[in-house]
PDB file of C-alpha atoms in Angstrom:
ATOM      1  CA  MET T   1     -25.339   3.718  34.517  1.00  0.00           C
ATOM      2  CA  THR T   2     -23.026   6.014  32.593  1.00  0.00           C
ATOM      3  CA  ASN T   3     -24.591   8.341  30.037  1.00  0.00           C
ATOM      4  CA  PHE T   4     -22.394   7.924  26.963  1.00  0.00           C
ATOM      5  CA  LYS T   5     -24.332  10.374  24.779  1.00  0.00           C
ATOM      6  CA  GLN T   6     -21.878  13.177  25.546  1.00  0.00           C
ATOM      7  CA  LEU T   7     -19.037  10.889  24.428  1.00  0.00           C
ATOM      8  CA  GLU T   8     -20.863  10.015  21.210  1.00  0.00           C
ATOM      9  CA  ASP T   9     -21.472  13.704  20.514  1.00  0.00           C
ATOM     10  CA  TYR T  10     -17.793  14.466  21.123  1.00  0.00           C
ATOM     11  CA  LEU T  11     -16.701  11.628  18.810  1.00  0.00           C
ATOM     12  CA  ASN T  12     -19.248  12.590  16.106  1.00  0.00           C
ATOM     13  CA  ILE T  13     -20.830   9.155  16.208  1.00  0.00           C
ATOM     14  CA  ASN T  14     -23.494   8.750  13.521  1.00  0.00           C
ATOM     15  CA  THR T  15     -26.095   6.976  15.656  1.00  0.00           C
ATOM     16  CA  GLU T  16     -28.737   7.083  12.915  1.00  0.00           C
ATOM     17  CA  LYS T  17     -26.583   5.123  10.471  1.00  0.00           C
ATOM     18  CA  TYR T  18     -24.628   3.020  12.977  1.00  0.00           C
ATOM     19  CA  HIS T  19     -26.861   1.519  15.639  1.00  0.00           C
ATOM     20  CA  ASP T  20     -26.891  -2.245  15.021  1.00  0.00           C
ATOM     21  CA  ASN T  21     -24.404  -4.474  16.823  1.00  0.00           C
ATOM     22  CA  ASN T  22     -22.498  -5.421  13.693  1.00  0.00           C
ATOM     23  CA  LEU T  23     -18.959  -5.027  12.360  1.00  0.00           C
ATOM     24  CA  LYS T  24     -19.716  -1.794  10.514  1.00  0.00           C
ATOM     25  CA  THR T  25     -20.926  -0.141  13.705  1.00  0.00           C
ATOM     26  CA  LEU T  26     -18.000  -1.466  15.728  1.00  0.00           C
ATOM     27  CA  ASN T  27     -15.490  -0.182  13.167  1.00  0.00           C
ATOM     28  CA  HIS T  28     -17.216   3.207  13.114  1.00  0.00           C
ATOM     29  CA  TYR T  29     -16.872   3.409  16.907  1.00  0.00           C
ATOM     30  CA  ILE T  30     -13.193   2.398  16.781  1.00  0.00           C
ATOM     31  CA  TYR T  31     -12.350   4.822  13.974  1.00  0.00           C
ATOM     32  CA  GLN T  32     -14.057   7.809  15.559  1.00  0.00           C
ATOM     33  CA  TYR T  33     -12.504   7.015  18.920  1.00  0.00           C
ATOM     34  CA  VAL T  34      -8.875   6.683  17.841  1.00  0.00           C
ATOM     35  CA  ILE T  35      -8.838   9.761  15.599  1.00  0.00           C
ATOM     36  CA  ASN T  36     -10.314  11.874  18.394  1.00  0.00           C
ATOM     37  CA  VAL T  37      -8.778  10.416  21.563  1.00  0.00           C
ATOM     38  CA  PRO T  38      -4.980  10.276  21.984  1.00  0.00           C
ATOM     39  CA  PHE T  39      -2.974   7.507  23.556  1.00  0.00           C
ATOM     40  CA  GLU T  40      -1.101   9.233  26.404  1.00  0.00           C
ATOM     41  CA  ASN T  41       0.527   8.620  29.777  1.00  0.00           C
ATOM     42  CA  ILE T  42       0.426  12.183  31.112  1.00  0.00           C
ATOM     43  CA  ASN T  43      -1.039  11.187  34.484  1.00  0.00           C
ATOM     44  CA  VAL T  44       1.799   8.724  35.031  1.00  0.00           C
ATOM     45  CA  GLN T  45       4.381  11.340  34.087  1.00  0.00           C
ATOM     46  CA  ASN T  46       2.703  13.889  36.369  1.00  0.00           C
ATOM     47  CA  LYS T  47       2.544  11.335  39.222  1.00  0.00           C
ATOM     48  CA  LEU T  48      -1.249  11.361  39.301  1.00  0.00           C
ATOM     49  CA  PRO T  49      -3.594   8.351  39.536  1.00  0.00           C
ATOM     50  CA  ILE T  50      -4.822   7.012  36.207  1.00  0.00           C
ATOM     51  CA  ALA T  51      -8.531   7.166  35.314  1.00  0.00           C
ATOM     52  CA  LEU T  52     -10.171   3.800  35.913  1.00  0.00           C
ATOM     53  CA  ASP T  53     -13.841   4.777  36.012  1.00  0.00           C
ATOM     54  CA  ASP T  54     -16.179   6.099  33.337  1.00  0.00           C
ATOM     55  CA  GLU T  55     -16.732   9.558  34.808  1.00  0.00           C
ATOM     56  CA  ALA T  56     -13.001  10.204  35.169  1.00  0.00           C
ATOM     57  CA  MET T  57     -12.453   9.186  31.534  1.00  0.00           C
ATOM     58  CA  LEU T  58     -15.332  11.345  30.308  1.00  0.00           C
ATOM     59  CA  GLN T  59     -13.714  14.272  32.110  1.00  0.00           C
ATOM     60  CA  LYS T  60     -10.320  13.561  30.533  1.00  0.00           C
ATOM     61  CA  ILE T  61     -11.685  13.090  27.019  1.00  0.00           C
ATOM     62  CA  ILE T  62     -14.416  15.703  26.731  1.00  0.00           C
ATOM     63  CA  THR T  63     -13.183  18.460  29.042  1.00  0.00           C
ATOM     64  CA  GLU T  64      -9.419  18.037  28.717  1.00  0.00           C
ATOM     65  CA  GLN T  65      -9.231  16.629  25.140  1.00  0.00           C
ATOM     66  CA  ARG T  66      -7.038  13.850  26.490  1.00  0.00           C
ATOM     67  CA  GLY T  67      -7.140  10.057  26.555  1.00  0.00           C
ATOM     68  CA  GLY T  68      -5.010   7.557  28.428  1.00  0.00           C
ATOM     69  CA  PHE T  69      -3.101   4.330  28.040  1.00  0.00           C
ATOM     70  CA  CYS T  70      -4.288   0.758  27.756  1.00  0.00           C
ATOM     71  CA  TYR T  71      -6.020   0.252  31.124  1.00  0.00           C
ATOM     72  CA  GLU T  72      -7.841   3.556  30.833  1.00  0.00           C
ATOM     73  CA  GLN T  73      -8.722   3.432  27.146  1.00  0.00           C
ATOM     74  CA  ASN T  74      -9.672  -0.209  26.665  1.00  0.00           C
ATOM     75  CA  ARG T  75     -11.555  -0.487  29.975  1.00  0.00           C
ATOM     76  CA  PHE T  76     -13.542   2.623  29.053  1.00  0.00           C
ATOM     77  CA  PHE T  77     -14.153   1.517  25.452  1.00  0.00           C
ATOM     78  CA  HIS T  78     -15.325  -1.854  26.789  1.00  0.00           C
ATOM     79  CA  SER T  79     -17.731  -0.093  29.147  1.00  0.00           C
ATOM     80  CA  TRP T  80     -19.140   1.975  26.285  1.00  0.00           C
ATOM     81  CA  ILE T  81     -19.601  -0.751  23.678  1.00  0.00           C
ATOM     82  CA  THR T  82     -21.089  -3.257  26.128  1.00  0.00           C
ATOM     83  CA  ALA T  83     -23.573  -0.562  27.157  1.00  0.00           C
ATOM     84  CA  LYS T  84     -24.444  -0.371  23.437  1.00  0.00           C
ATOM     85  CA  GLY T  85     -25.118  -4.108  23.397  1.00  0.00           C
ATOM     86  CA  PHE T  86     -21.871  -5.550  22.048  1.00  0.00           C
ATOM     87  CA  ASP T  87     -20.532  -8.840  23.414  1.00  0.00           C
ATOM     88  CA  ALA T  88     -17.013  -7.883  24.525  1.00  0.00           C
ATOM     89  CA  TYR T  89     -14.476  -8.786  27.183  1.00  0.00           C
ATOM     90  CA  MET T  90     -11.065  -7.629  28.348  1.00  0.00           C
ATOM     91  CA  ILE T  91      -7.990  -9.815  27.764  1.00  0.00           C
ATOM     92  CA  SER T  92      -4.369  -9.611  28.877  1.00  0.00           C
ATOM     93  CA  ALA T  93      -1.365  -9.437  26.579  1.00  0.00           C
ATOM     94  CA  THR T  94       2.411  -9.181  26.791  1.00  0.00           C
ATOM     95  CA  ILE T  95       4.203  -6.496  24.783  1.00  0.00           C
ATOM     96  CA  ASN T  96       7.175  -7.333  22.569  1.00  0.00           C
ATOM     97  CA  THR T  97       9.612  -4.527  23.420  1.00  0.00           C
ATOM     98  CA  GLY T  98      12.027  -5.352  20.594  1.00  0.00           C
ATOM     99  CA  ASN T  99      14.564  -6.423  23.192  1.00  0.00           C
ATOM    100  CA  GLY T 100      12.428  -9.092  24.808  1.00  0.00           C
ATOM    101  CA  TRP T 101       9.039  -9.167  26.499  1.00  0.00           C
ATOM    102  CA  ALA T 102       7.527  -6.647  28.893  1.00  0.00           C
ATOM    103  CA  LEU T 103       5.909  -7.694  32.181  1.00  0.00           C
ATOM    104  CA  GLU T 104       3.751 -10.722  31.389  1.00  0.00           C
ATOM    105  CA  GLY T 105       0.079  -9.953  30.915  1.00  0.00           C
ATOM    106  CA  SER T 106       0.509  -6.248  31.633  1.00  0.00           C
ATOM    107  CA  HIS T 107      -1.219  -4.966  28.476  1.00  0.00           C
ATOM    108  CA  MET T 108      -4.994  -4.851  28.189  1.00  0.00           C
ATOM    109  CA  ALA T 109      -6.813  -5.420  24.894  1.00  0.00           C
ATOM    110  CA  LEU T 110     -10.365  -6.476  23.991  1.00  0.00           C
ATOM    111  CA  ILE T 111     -12.127  -9.239  22.147  1.00  0.00           C
ATOM    112  CA  VAL T 112     -15.522  -8.528  20.606  1.00  0.00           C
ATOM    113  CA  GLN T 113     -17.728 -11.372  19.393  1.00  0.00           C
ATOM    114  CA  ILE T 114     -20.250 -10.703  16.645  1.00  0.00           C
ATOM    115  CA  ASN T 115     -22.404 -13.719  15.840  1.00  0.00           C
ATOM    116  CA  GLN T 116     -19.817 -16.532  15.829  1.00  0.00           C
ATOM    117  CA  ASP T 117     -16.850 -14.364  14.814  1.00  0.00           C
ATOM    118  CA  LYS T 118     -14.266 -12.926  17.182  1.00  0.00           C
ATOM    119  CA  TYR T 119     -12.312  -9.698  16.654  1.00  0.00           C
ATOM    120  CA  LEU T 120      -9.295  -8.254  18.417  1.00  0.00           C
ATOM    121  CA  VAL T 121      -9.938  -4.613  19.336  1.00  0.00           C
ATOM    122  CA  ASP T 122      -7.400  -2.230  20.848  1.00  0.00           C
ATOM    123  CA  VAL T 123      -7.861   1.518  21.310  1.00  0.00           C
ATOM    124  CA  GLY T 124      -5.161   1.606  24.005  1.00  0.00           C
ATOM    125  CA  TYR T 125      -2.020   0.863  22.018  1.00  0.00           C
ATOM    126  CA  ALA T 126      -0.010   3.498  20.156  1.00  0.00           C
ATOM    127  CA  ASP T 127       0.220   1.673  16.810  1.00  0.00           C
ATOM    128  CA  VAL T 128      -2.845  -0.293  15.740  1.00  0.00           C
ATOM    129  CA  PRO T 129      -5.238  -0.119  12.778  1.00  0.00           C
ATOM    130  CA  LYS T 130      -8.352   2.013  13.041  1.00  0.00           C
ATOM    131  CA  GLN T 131     -10.643  -1.027  12.893  1.00  0.00           C
ATOM    132  CA  ALA T 132     -11.237  -4.429  14.442  1.00  0.00           C
ATOM    133  CA  MET T 133      -8.835  -7.257  13.540  1.00  0.00           C
ATOM    134  CA  PRO T 134     -10.599 -10.518  12.604  1.00  0.00           C
ATOM    135  CA  LEU T 135      -9.582 -13.667  14.473  1.00  0.00           C
ATOM    136  CA  ARG T 136      -9.876 -16.455  11.938  1.00  0.00           C
ATOM    137  CA  ASN T 137      -8.072 -19.709  11.204  1.00  0.00           C
ATOM    138  CA  LYS T 138      -6.452 -17.995   8.217  1.00  0.00           C
ATOM    139  CA  PRO T 139      -5.114 -14.560   9.250  1.00  0.00           C
ATOM    140  CA  GLU T 140      -6.717 -11.596   7.510  1.00  0.00           C
ATOM    141  CA  VAL T 141      -4.437  -8.679   6.705  1.00  0.00           C
ATOM    142  CA  ILE T 142      -5.785  -5.264   7.675  1.00  0.00           C
ATOM    143  CA  GLU T 143      -4.457  -2.335   5.658  1.00  0.00           C
ATOM    144  CA  ASP T 144      -4.191   1.027   7.381  1.00  0.00           C
ATOM    145  CA  VAL T 145      -2.446   4.296   6.497  1.00  0.00           C
ATOM    146  CA  ASN T 146       0.048   3.348   9.213  1.00  0.00           C
ATOM    147  CA  GLY T 147       0.835  -0.078   7.730  1.00  0.00           C
ATOM    148  CA  TYR T 148      -0.376  -3.660   7.536  1.00  0.00           C
ATOM    149  CA  PHE T 149      -1.620  -5.563  10.590  1.00  0.00           C
ATOM    150  CA  GLN T 150      -2.988  -8.989  11.429  1.00  0.00           C
ATOM    151  CA  ALA T 151      -4.116 -10.980  14.435  1.00  0.00           C
ATOM    152  CA  THR T 152      -2.986 -14.602  14.287  1.00  0.00           C
ATOM    153  CA  TRP T 153      -3.964 -17.633  16.348  1.00  0.00           C
ATOM    154  CA  ILE T 154      -0.852 -19.391  17.708  1.00  0.00           C
ATOM    155  CA  ASP T 155      -2.913 -22.070  19.425  1.00  0.00           C
ATOM    156  CA  SER T 156      -6.510 -22.383  20.629  1.00  0.00           C
ATOM    157  CA  GLN T 157      -6.042 -19.621  23.220  1.00  0.00           C
ATOM    158  CA  THR T 158      -3.012 -17.550  22.153  1.00  0.00           C
ATOM    159  CA  ILE T 159      -3.078 -14.618  19.711  1.00  0.00           C
ATOM    160  CA  ASP T 160      -0.215 -12.664  18.163  1.00  0.00           C
ATOM    161  CA  MET T 161      -0.966  -9.115  17.067  1.00  0.00           C
ATOM    162  CA  CYS T 162       1.531  -8.375  14.285  1.00  0.00           C
ATOM    163  CA  LYS T 163       2.615  -5.519  12.033  1.00  0.00           C
ATOM    164  CA  TYR T 164       4.420  -5.927   8.720  1.00  0.00           C
ATOM    165  CA  LYS T 165       7.886  -4.357   9.020  1.00  0.00           C
ATOM    166  CA  ASP T 166      11.041  -4.775   6.986  1.00  0.00           C
ATOM    167  CA  GLU T 167       9.514  -7.481   4.786  1.00  0.00           C
ATOM    168  CA  SER T 168       8.362  -9.701   7.656  1.00  0.00           C
ATOM    169  CA  TRP T 169       5.621  -9.891  10.290  1.00  0.00           C
ATOM    170  CA  GLU T 170       6.761  -8.541  13.655  1.00  0.00           C
ATOM    171  CA  ILE T 171       4.891  -9.455  16.843  1.00  0.00           C
ATOM    172  CA  GLN T 172       3.639  -6.351  18.644  1.00  0.00           C
ATOM    173  CA  TYR T 173       2.132  -8.304  21.514  1.00  0.00           C
ATOM    174  CA  ARG T 174       0.949 -11.782  22.445  1.00  0.00           C
ATOM    175  CA  ALA T 175      -2.522 -12.079  23.993  1.00  0.00           C
ATOM    176  CA  ILE T 176      -4.473 -14.790  25.772  1.00  0.00           C
ATOM    177  CA  ASP T 177      -8.126 -15.335  24.879  1.00  0.00           C
ATOM    178  CA  LYS T 178      -9.447 -15.422  28.434  1.00  0.00           C
ATOM    179  CA  ALA T 179     -11.869 -12.908  29.914  1.00  0.00           C
ATOM    180  CA  GLN T 180     -10.314 -10.685  32.576  1.00  0.00           C
ATOM    181  CA  SER T 181     -11.615  -8.086  35.005  1.00  0.00           C
ATOM    182  CA  ILE T 182      -9.882  -4.823  35.852  1.00  0.00           C
ATOM    183  CA  ASN T 183      -8.779  -6.415  39.145  1.00  0.00           C
ATOM    184  CA  ASP T 184      -6.752  -8.963  37.183  1.00  0.00           C
ATOM    185  CA  PHE T 185      -4.528  -6.093  35.991  1.00  0.00           C
ATOM    186  CA  LYS T 186      -3.575  -4.836  39.460  1.00  0.00           C
ATOM    187  CA  GLU T 187       0.060  -5.916  39.112  1.00  0.00           C
ATOM    188  CA  GLY T 188       0.397  -4.371  35.656  1.00  0.00           C
ATOM    189  CA  ILE T 189      -1.305  -1.138  36.709  1.00  0.00           C
ATOM    190  CA  GLN T 190       1.000  -0.816  39.713  1.00  0.00           C
ATOM    191  CA  PHE T 191       4.051  -1.592  37.569  1.00  0.00           C
ATOM    192  CA  ASN T 192       3.201   0.824  34.772  1.00  0.00           C
ATOM    193  CA  GLN T 193       2.348   3.672  37.142  1.00  0.00           C
ATOM    194  CA  TYR T 194       5.273   3.493  39.555  1.00  0.00           C
ATOM    195  CA  ASP T 195       8.033   1.067  38.584  1.00  0.00           C
ATOM    196  CA  THR T 196      11.119   2.654  37.046  1.00  0.00           C
ATOM    197  CA  HIS T 197      11.504  -0.396  34.794  1.00  0.00           C
ATOM    198  CA  SER T 198       8.278   0.566  32.986  1.00  0.00           C
ATOM    199  CA  ILE T 199       8.564   2.562  29.764  1.00  0.00           C
ATOM    200  CA  PHE T 200       5.498   4.545  30.834  1.00  0.00           C
ATOM    201  CA  VAL T 201       7.248   5.720  33.995  1.00  0.00           C
ATOM    202  CA  ASN T 202      10.476   6.513  32.170  1.00  0.00           C
ATOM    203  CA  LYS T 203       9.147   8.108  29.006  1.00  0.00           C
ATOM    204  CA  LEU T 204       6.405  10.516  27.974  1.00  0.00           C
ATOM    205  CA  ILE T 205       4.235   9.205  25.139  1.00  0.00           C
ATOM    206  CA  VAL T 206       1.398  11.160  23.533  1.00  0.00           C
ATOM    207  CA  SER T 207       0.267   9.641  20.234  1.00  0.00           C
ATOM    208  CA  LYS T 208      -2.743  10.198  18.014  1.00  0.00           C
ATOM    209  CA  ALA T 209      -3.940   8.629  14.781  1.00  0.00           C
ATOM    210  CA  LYS T 210      -4.406  11.086  11.929  1.00  0.00           C
ATOM    211  CA  LEU T 211      -5.955  10.784   8.492  1.00  0.00           C
ATOM    212  CA  TYR T 212      -2.442  11.047   7.047  1.00  0.00           C
ATOM    213  CA  GLY T 213      -0.787   8.704   9.558  1.00  0.00           C
ATOM    214  CA  ARG T 214       0.176   9.376  13.161  1.00  0.00           C
ATOM    215  CA  VAL T 215       1.733  12.067  15.336  1.00  0.00           C
ATOM    216  CA  THR T 216       3.677  11.215  18.500  1.00  0.00           C
ATOM    217  CA  LEU T 217       5.211  13.454  21.147  1.00  0.00           C
ATOM    218  CA  SER T 218       7.973  12.190  23.441  1.00  0.00           C
ATOM    219  CA  ASN T 219      10.412  13.866  25.820  1.00  0.00           C
ATOM    220  CA  ASN T 220      12.673  14.803  22.910  1.00  0.00           C
ATOM    221  CA  HIS T 221      10.743  14.988  19.657  1.00  0.00           C
ATOM    222  CA  LEU T 222       7.397  15.382  17.997  1.00  0.00           C
ATOM    223  CA  THR T 223       7.314  12.797  15.204  1.00  0.00           C
ATOM    224  CA  ILE T 224       4.890  13.233  12.319  1.00  0.00           C
ATOM    225  CA  THR T 225       4.551   9.941  10.433  1.00  0.00           C
ATOM    226  CA  LYS T 226       3.112   9.844   6.925  1.00  0.00           C
ATOM    227  CA  GLN T 227       3.216   7.228   4.194  1.00  0.00           C
ATOM    228  CA  ASP T 228       6.083   9.052   2.497  1.00  0.00           C
ATOM    229  CA  GLY T 229       8.247   9.374   5.606  1.00  0.00           C
ATOM    230  CA  LYS T 230       8.741  10.998   8.992  1.00  0.00           C
ATOM    231  CA  GLU T 231       9.346  14.544  10.172  1.00  0.00           C
ATOM    232  CA  LYS T 232      10.852  15.239  13.587  1.00  0.00           C
ATOM    233  CA  ILE T 233      10.479  18.482  15.540  1.00  0.00           C
ATOM    234  CA  PRO T 234      12.571  19.001  18.703  1.00  0.00           C
ATOM    235  CA  VAL T 235      10.502  19.281  21.898  1.00  0.00           C
ATOM    236  CA  THR T 236      11.640  21.688  24.596  1.00  0.00           C
ATOM    237  CA  GLN T 237      10.327  23.307  27.756  1.00  0.00           C
ATOM    238  CA  SER T 238       9.459  26.392  25.731  1.00  0.00           C
ATOM    239  CA  ASN T 239       7.454  24.703  22.949  1.00  0.00           C
ATOM    240  CA  TYR T 240       5.865  21.499  24.339  1.00  0.00           C
ATOM    241  CA  GLN T 241       2.598  23.221  25.317  1.00  0.00           C
ATOM    242  CA  THR T 242       2.289  24.772  21.863  1.00  0.00           C
ATOM    243  CA  LEU T 243       2.839  21.378  20.225  1.00  0.00           C
ATOM    244  CA  LEU T 244       0.315  19.684  22.525  1.00  0.00           C
ATOM    245  CA  LYS T 245      -2.307  22.255  21.566  1.00  0.00           C
ATOM    246  CA  LYS T 246      -1.549  22.236  17.825  1.00  0.00           C
ATOM    247  CA  TYR T 247      -1.345  18.484  17.239  1.00  0.00           C
ATOM    248  CA  PHE T 248      -3.480  17.008  20.041  1.00  0.00           C
ATOM    249  CA  GLY T 249      -5.840  19.781  21.149  1.00  0.00           C
ATOM    250  CA  ILE T 250      -4.519  19.498  24.712  1.00  0.00           C
ATOM    251  CA  GLU T 251      -4.367  22.873  26.447  1.00  0.00           C
ATOM    252  CA  ASN T 252      -3.564  24.354  29.841  1.00  0.00           C
ATOM    253  CA  ILE T 253      -1.455  21.491  31.119  1.00  0.00           C
ATOM    254  CA  THR T 254       1.988  21.353  32.703  1.00  0.00           C
ATOM    255  CA  LEU T 255       4.157  18.272  32.223  1.00  0.00           C
ATOM    256  CA  LEU T 256       6.570  17.525  35.020  1.00  0.00           C
ATOM    257  CA  PRO T 257       9.327  16.091  32.764  1.00  0.00           C
ATOM    258  CA  PHE T 258       9.726  19.524  31.163  1.00  0.00           C
ATOM    259  CA  GLU T 259       9.467  21.513  34.381  1.00  0.00           C
ATOM    260  CA  LYS T 260      12.068  19.717  36.495  1.00  0.00           C
ATOM    261  CA  GLY T 261      14.983  21.904  37.412  1.00  0.00           C
TER     262      GLY T 261
END
């Protein structure tokens, strides 16, 4: 069994105050995780296998100050919180790209059940609130420094995760409330590691929640998002390592997209 104490030390988990399997503890875990662990697809961009076991993720997070994308992050978070006694399971979802839908069922999220209440949890998506989203008959709006979010039942099994944008609710992804194993994501994992139609293959994404908002590094820009607006800094071969260290704590790494040619 994985020893998660080193993770909890790294995340500054207050185990004396937060030890019961309740919503307060779950939200503490989510908050500490997302402000310390970035969403990133560096392994995909560097043509390396992604980390799909606990030890590999502990190495990435604690030693390399890195994270991962949905399969890595949510599988690992699920492993941790179930070891702590939470009732949780992995679910599949389909991302709304803005121009249609991504590969069906290729996103992984989590559902956590506390007593009779279900919550949508996602530490493997680049724009989500830093807490669990209640799944109730009447949607509950979650306010975060990065905006307003809600998880809405469409029918007895289908959930829309939405963010309020431009005076309306925009679907971020559509999920199915059905427990899945990591093997059920084989097609999505293959697609998002190797297929040129995948955004993760085509584009570098490193994103981290901050107290003031969010910071995201792509192939072209570092974008600092705050409530009062955005600041963009050009990213080049000569400065990307400096930006990774300053804004994400990631050091001593070479990214192939910046080293080609």
